[in-house]
XYZ file of N, CA and C in Angstrom:
459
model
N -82.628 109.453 -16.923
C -81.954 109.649 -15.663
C -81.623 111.138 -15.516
N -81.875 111.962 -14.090
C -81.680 113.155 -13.550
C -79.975 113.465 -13.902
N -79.800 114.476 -14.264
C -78.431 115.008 -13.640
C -78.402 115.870 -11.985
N -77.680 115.124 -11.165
C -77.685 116.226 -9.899
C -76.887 117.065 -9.714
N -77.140 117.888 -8.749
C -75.584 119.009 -8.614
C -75.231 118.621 -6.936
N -74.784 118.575 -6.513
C -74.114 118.170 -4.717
C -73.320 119.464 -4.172
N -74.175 120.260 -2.935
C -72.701 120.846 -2.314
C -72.488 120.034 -1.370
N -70.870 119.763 -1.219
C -70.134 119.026 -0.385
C -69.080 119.742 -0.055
N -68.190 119.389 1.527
C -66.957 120.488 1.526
C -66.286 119.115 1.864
N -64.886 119.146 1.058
C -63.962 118.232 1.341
C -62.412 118.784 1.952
N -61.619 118.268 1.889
C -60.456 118.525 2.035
C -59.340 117.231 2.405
N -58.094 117.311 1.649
C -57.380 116.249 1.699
C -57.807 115.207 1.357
N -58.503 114.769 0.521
C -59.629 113.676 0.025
C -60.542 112.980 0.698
N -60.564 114.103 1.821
C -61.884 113.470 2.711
C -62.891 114.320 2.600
N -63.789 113.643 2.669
C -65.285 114.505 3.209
C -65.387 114.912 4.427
N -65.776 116.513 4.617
C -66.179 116.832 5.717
C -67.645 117.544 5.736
N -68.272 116.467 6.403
C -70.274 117.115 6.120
C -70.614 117.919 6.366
N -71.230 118.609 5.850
C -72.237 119.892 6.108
C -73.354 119.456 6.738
N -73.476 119.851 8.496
C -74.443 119.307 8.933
C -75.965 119.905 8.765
N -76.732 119.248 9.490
C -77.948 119.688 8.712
C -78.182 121.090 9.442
N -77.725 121.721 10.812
C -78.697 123.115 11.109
C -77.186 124.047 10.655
N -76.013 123.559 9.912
C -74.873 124.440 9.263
C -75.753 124.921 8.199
N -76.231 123.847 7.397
C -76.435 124.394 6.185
C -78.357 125.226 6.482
N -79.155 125.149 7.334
C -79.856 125.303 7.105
C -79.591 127.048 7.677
N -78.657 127.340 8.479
C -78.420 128.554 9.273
C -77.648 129.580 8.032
N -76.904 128.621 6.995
C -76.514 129.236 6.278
C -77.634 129.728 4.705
N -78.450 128.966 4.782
C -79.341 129.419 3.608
C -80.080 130.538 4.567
N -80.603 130.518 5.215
C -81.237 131.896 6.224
C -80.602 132.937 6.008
N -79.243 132.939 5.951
C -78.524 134.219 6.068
C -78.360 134.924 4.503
N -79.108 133.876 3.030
C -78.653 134.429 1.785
C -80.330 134.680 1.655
N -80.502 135.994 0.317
C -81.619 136.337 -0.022
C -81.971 135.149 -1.363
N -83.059 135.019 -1.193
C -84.178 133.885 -1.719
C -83.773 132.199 -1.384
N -82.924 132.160 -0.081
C -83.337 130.841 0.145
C -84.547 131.337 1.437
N -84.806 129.531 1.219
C -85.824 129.780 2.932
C -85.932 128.055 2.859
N -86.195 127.492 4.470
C -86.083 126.417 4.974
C -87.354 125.970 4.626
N -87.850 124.722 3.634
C -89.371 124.458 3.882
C -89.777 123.479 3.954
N -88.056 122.385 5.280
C -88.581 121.075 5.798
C -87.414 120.771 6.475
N -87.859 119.476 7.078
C -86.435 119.356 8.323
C -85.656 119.197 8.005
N -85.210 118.745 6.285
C -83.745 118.924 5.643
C -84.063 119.330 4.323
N -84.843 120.205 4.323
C -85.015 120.730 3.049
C -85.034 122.037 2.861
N -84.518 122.859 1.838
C -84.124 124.148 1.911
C -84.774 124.198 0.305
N -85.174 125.929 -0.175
C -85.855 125.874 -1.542
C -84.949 127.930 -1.943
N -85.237 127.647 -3.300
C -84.712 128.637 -3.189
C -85.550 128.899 -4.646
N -86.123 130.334 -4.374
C -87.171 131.175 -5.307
C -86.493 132.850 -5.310
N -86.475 132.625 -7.022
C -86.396 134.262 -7.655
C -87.407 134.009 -9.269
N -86.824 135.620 -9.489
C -87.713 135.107 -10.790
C -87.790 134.361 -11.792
N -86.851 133.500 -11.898
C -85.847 132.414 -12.837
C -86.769 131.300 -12.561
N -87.145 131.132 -11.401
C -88.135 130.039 -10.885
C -87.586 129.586 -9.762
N -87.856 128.094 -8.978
C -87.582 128.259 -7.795
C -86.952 126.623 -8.061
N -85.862 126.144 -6.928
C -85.337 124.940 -6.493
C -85.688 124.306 -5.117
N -85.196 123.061 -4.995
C -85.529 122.552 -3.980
C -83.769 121.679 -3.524
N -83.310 121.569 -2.374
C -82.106 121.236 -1.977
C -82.648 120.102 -0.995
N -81.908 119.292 -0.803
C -82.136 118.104 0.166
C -80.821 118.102 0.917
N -80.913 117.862 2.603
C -79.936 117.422 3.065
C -79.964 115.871 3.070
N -78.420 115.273 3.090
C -78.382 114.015 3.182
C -76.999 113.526 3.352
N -76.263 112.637 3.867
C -74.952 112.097 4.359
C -73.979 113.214 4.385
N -74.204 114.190 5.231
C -73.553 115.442 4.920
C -73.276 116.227 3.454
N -74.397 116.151 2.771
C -74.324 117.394 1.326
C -75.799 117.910 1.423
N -75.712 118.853 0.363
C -76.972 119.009 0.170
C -77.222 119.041 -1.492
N -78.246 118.443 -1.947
C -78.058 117.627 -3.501
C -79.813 118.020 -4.188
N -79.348 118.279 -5.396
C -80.845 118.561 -5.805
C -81.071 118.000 -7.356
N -81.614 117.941 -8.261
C -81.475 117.626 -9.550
C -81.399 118.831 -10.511
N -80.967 118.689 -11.813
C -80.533 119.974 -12.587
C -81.360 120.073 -13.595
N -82.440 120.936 -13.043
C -83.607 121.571 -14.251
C -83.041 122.457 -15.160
N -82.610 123.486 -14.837
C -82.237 124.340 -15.450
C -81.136 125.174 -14.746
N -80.124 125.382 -15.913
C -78.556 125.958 -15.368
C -78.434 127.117 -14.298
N -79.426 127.974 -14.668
C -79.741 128.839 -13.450
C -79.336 128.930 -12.138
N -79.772 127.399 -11.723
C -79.844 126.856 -10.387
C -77.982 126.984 -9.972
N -77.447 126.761 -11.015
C -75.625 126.728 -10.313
C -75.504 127.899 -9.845
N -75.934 129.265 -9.935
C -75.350 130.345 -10.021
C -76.204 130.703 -7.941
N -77.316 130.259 -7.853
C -77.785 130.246 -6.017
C -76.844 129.433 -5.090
N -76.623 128.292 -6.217
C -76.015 126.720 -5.172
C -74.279 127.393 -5.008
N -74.098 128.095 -6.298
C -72.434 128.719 -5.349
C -72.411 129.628 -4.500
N -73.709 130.289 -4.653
C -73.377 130.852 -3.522
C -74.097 130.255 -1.788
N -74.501 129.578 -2.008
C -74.667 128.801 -0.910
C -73.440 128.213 -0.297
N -72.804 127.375 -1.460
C -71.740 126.751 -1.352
C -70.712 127.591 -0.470
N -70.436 128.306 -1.603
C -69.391 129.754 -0.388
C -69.891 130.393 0.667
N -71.078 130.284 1.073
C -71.550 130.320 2.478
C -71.419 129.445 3.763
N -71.089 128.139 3.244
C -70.810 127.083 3.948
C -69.334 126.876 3.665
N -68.768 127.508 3.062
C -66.935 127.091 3.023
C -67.007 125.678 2.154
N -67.927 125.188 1.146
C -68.007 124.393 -0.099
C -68.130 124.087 -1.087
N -68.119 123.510 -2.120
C -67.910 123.414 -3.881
C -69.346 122.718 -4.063
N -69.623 123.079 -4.960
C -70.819 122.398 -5.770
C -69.985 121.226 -7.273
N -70.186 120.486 -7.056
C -69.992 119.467 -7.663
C -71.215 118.819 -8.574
N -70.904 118.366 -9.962
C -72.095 117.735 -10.564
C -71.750 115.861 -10.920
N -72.528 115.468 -11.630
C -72.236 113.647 -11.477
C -71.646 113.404 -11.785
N -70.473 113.828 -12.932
C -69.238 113.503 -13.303
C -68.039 114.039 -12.989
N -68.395 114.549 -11.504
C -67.245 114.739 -10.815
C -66.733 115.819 -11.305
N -67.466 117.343 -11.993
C -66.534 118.254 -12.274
C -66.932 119.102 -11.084
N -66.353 120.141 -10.919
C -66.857 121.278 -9.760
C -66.839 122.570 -10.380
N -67.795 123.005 -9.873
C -68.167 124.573 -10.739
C -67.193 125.617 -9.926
N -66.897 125.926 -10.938
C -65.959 127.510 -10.086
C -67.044 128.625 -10.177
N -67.970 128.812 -12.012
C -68.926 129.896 -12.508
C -70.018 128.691 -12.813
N -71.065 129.099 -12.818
C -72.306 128.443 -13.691
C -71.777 128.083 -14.912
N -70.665 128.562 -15.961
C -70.072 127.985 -16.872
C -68.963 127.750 -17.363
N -68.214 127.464 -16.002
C -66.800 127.123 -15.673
C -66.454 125.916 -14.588
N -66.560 125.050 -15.194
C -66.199 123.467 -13.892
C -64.213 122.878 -13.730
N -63.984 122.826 -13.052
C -62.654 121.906 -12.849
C -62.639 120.514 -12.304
N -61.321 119.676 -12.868
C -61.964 118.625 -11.665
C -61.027 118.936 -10.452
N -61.811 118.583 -9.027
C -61.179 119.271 -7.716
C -59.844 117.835 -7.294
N -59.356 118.377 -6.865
C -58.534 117.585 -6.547
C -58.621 116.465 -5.618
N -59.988 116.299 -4.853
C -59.934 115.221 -3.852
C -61.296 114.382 -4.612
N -61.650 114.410 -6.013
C -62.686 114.180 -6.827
C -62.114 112.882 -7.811
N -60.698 113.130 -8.088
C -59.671 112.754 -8.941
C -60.033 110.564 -8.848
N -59.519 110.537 -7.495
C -59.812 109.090 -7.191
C -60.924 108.310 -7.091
N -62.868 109.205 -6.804
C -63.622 109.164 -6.915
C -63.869 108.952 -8.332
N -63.602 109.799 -9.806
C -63.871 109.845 -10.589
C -63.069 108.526 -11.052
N -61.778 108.168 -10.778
C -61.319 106.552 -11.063
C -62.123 105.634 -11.023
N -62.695 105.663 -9.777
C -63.391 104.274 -9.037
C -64.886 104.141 -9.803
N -65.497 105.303 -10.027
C -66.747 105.592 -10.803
C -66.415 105.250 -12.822
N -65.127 105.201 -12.680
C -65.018 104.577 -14.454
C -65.108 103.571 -14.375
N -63.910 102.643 -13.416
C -63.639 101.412 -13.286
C -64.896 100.610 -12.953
N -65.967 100.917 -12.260
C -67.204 100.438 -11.494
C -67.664 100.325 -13.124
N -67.724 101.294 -13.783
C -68.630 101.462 -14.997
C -68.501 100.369 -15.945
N -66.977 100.591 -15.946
C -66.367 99.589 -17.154
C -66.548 98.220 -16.679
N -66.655 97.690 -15.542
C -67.184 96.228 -14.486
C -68.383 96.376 -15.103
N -69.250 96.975 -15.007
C -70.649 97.022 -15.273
C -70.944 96.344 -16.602
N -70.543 97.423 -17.670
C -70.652 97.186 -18.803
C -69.990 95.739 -19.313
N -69.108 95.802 -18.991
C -68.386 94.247 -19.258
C -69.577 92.459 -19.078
N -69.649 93.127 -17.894
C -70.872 92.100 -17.414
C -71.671 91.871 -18.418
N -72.713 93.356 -18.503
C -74.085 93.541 -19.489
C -73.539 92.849 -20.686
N -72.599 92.749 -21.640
C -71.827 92.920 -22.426
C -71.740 91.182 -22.641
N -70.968 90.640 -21.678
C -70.864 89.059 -21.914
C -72.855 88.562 -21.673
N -73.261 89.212 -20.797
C -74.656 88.732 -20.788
C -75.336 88.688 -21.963
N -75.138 90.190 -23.064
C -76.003 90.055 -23.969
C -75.528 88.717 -24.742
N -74.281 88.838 -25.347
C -73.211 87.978 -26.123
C -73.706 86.143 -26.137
N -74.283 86.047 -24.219
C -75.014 84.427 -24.409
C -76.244 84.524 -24.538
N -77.308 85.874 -24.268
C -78.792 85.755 -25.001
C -78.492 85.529 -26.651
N -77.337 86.184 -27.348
C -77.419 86.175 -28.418
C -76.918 85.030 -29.402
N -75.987 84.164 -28.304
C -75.629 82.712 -28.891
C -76.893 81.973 -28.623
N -77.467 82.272 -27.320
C -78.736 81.275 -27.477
C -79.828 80.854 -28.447
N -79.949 82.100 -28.907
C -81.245 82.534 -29.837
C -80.365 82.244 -31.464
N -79.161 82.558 -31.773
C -78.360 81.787 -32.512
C -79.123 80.336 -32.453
N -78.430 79.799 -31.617
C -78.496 78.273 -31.263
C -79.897 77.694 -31.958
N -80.610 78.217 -31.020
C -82.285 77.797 -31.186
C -82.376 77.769 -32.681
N -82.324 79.220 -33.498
C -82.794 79.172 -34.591
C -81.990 78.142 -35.452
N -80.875 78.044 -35.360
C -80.396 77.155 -36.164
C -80.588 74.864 -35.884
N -81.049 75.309 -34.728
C -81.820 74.155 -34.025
C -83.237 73.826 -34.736
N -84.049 74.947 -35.041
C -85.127 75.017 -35.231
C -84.938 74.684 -36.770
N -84.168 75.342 -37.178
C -83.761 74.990 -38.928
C -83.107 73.569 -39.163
N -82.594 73.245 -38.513
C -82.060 71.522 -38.528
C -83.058 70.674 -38.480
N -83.976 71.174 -37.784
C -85.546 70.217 -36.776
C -86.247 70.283 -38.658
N -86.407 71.575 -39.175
C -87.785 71.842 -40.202
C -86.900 70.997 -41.268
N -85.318 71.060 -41.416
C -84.827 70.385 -43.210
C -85.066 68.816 -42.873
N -84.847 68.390 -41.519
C -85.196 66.722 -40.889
C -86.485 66.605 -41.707
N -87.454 67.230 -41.075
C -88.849 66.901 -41.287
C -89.083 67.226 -42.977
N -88.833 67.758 -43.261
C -88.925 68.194 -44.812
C -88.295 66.789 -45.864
N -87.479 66.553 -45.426
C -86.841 65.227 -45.921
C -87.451 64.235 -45.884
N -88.223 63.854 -44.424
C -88.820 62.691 -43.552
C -90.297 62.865 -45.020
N -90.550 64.107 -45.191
C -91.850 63.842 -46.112
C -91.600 63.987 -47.800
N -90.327 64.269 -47.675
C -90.188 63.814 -49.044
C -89.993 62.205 -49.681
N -89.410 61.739 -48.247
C -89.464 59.943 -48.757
C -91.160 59.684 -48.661
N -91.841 59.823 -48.035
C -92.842 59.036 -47.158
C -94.113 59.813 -47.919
């Protein structure tokens, strides 16, 4: 599984979207982005190059290489927003994250979801593993029967 990075601008624990010709007017105005689709923005230096997607008001890409934080803040601060990664920290530097304050209740709901998850998987494995219990010791009751049945006979 990808790690992504998200710029998003919030405030008061709401989201407020970055629409799609905000952010695309704002990569125009920084050196090495450039627009190269109707919500897609890329950004090339010599480090190598990224690709940004707009989508439900952010713009979100996957994390090849760390590099990429150090264009996306400043994008970010071009649009008046934080770059955020999947566990909810937010970059202040390419190697400095906090968690933001309207992230706090998001990052709750994303444990609690987790820990639901796992719980589930968890009792699921627990009856594949009584089953197959079961069987084999089914299967071993079935072979000492028959083993007996031909020791009289």
């Amino acid at each position: 599984m990808a790690y992504h990075l998200t710029i998003l601008r919030s405030a008061n624990g709401l989201q407020l979207p970055i629409s799609r010709d905000e952010a695309l007017a704002g990569a125009r105005k920084l050196p090495g982005w450039s627009v190269t689709g109707e919500t897609e923005l890329a950004f090339s230096d010599g480090r190598g190059s990224c690709t940004l997607w707009h989508s439900d008001g952010e713009l979100w890409t996957r994390l090849d290489d760390t590099w990429v934080i150090e264009p996306m803040l400043e994008l970010a601060r071009e649009l008046g927003a934080r770059v955020r990664g999947d566990e909810f920290e937010t970059y202040a530097t390419p190697e400095q994250t906090y968690a933001h304050p309207d992230d706090k209740r998001l990052a709750q709901v994303a444990r609690a979801d987790s820990a639901q998850l796992l719980a589930a998987h968890v009792a699921e494995q627990r009856q594949i593993r009584n089953a197959m219990i079961g069987f084999f010791v089914v299967l071993g009751a079935i072979g000492f029967l028959v083993g007996k049945w031909f020791e009289r006979h």
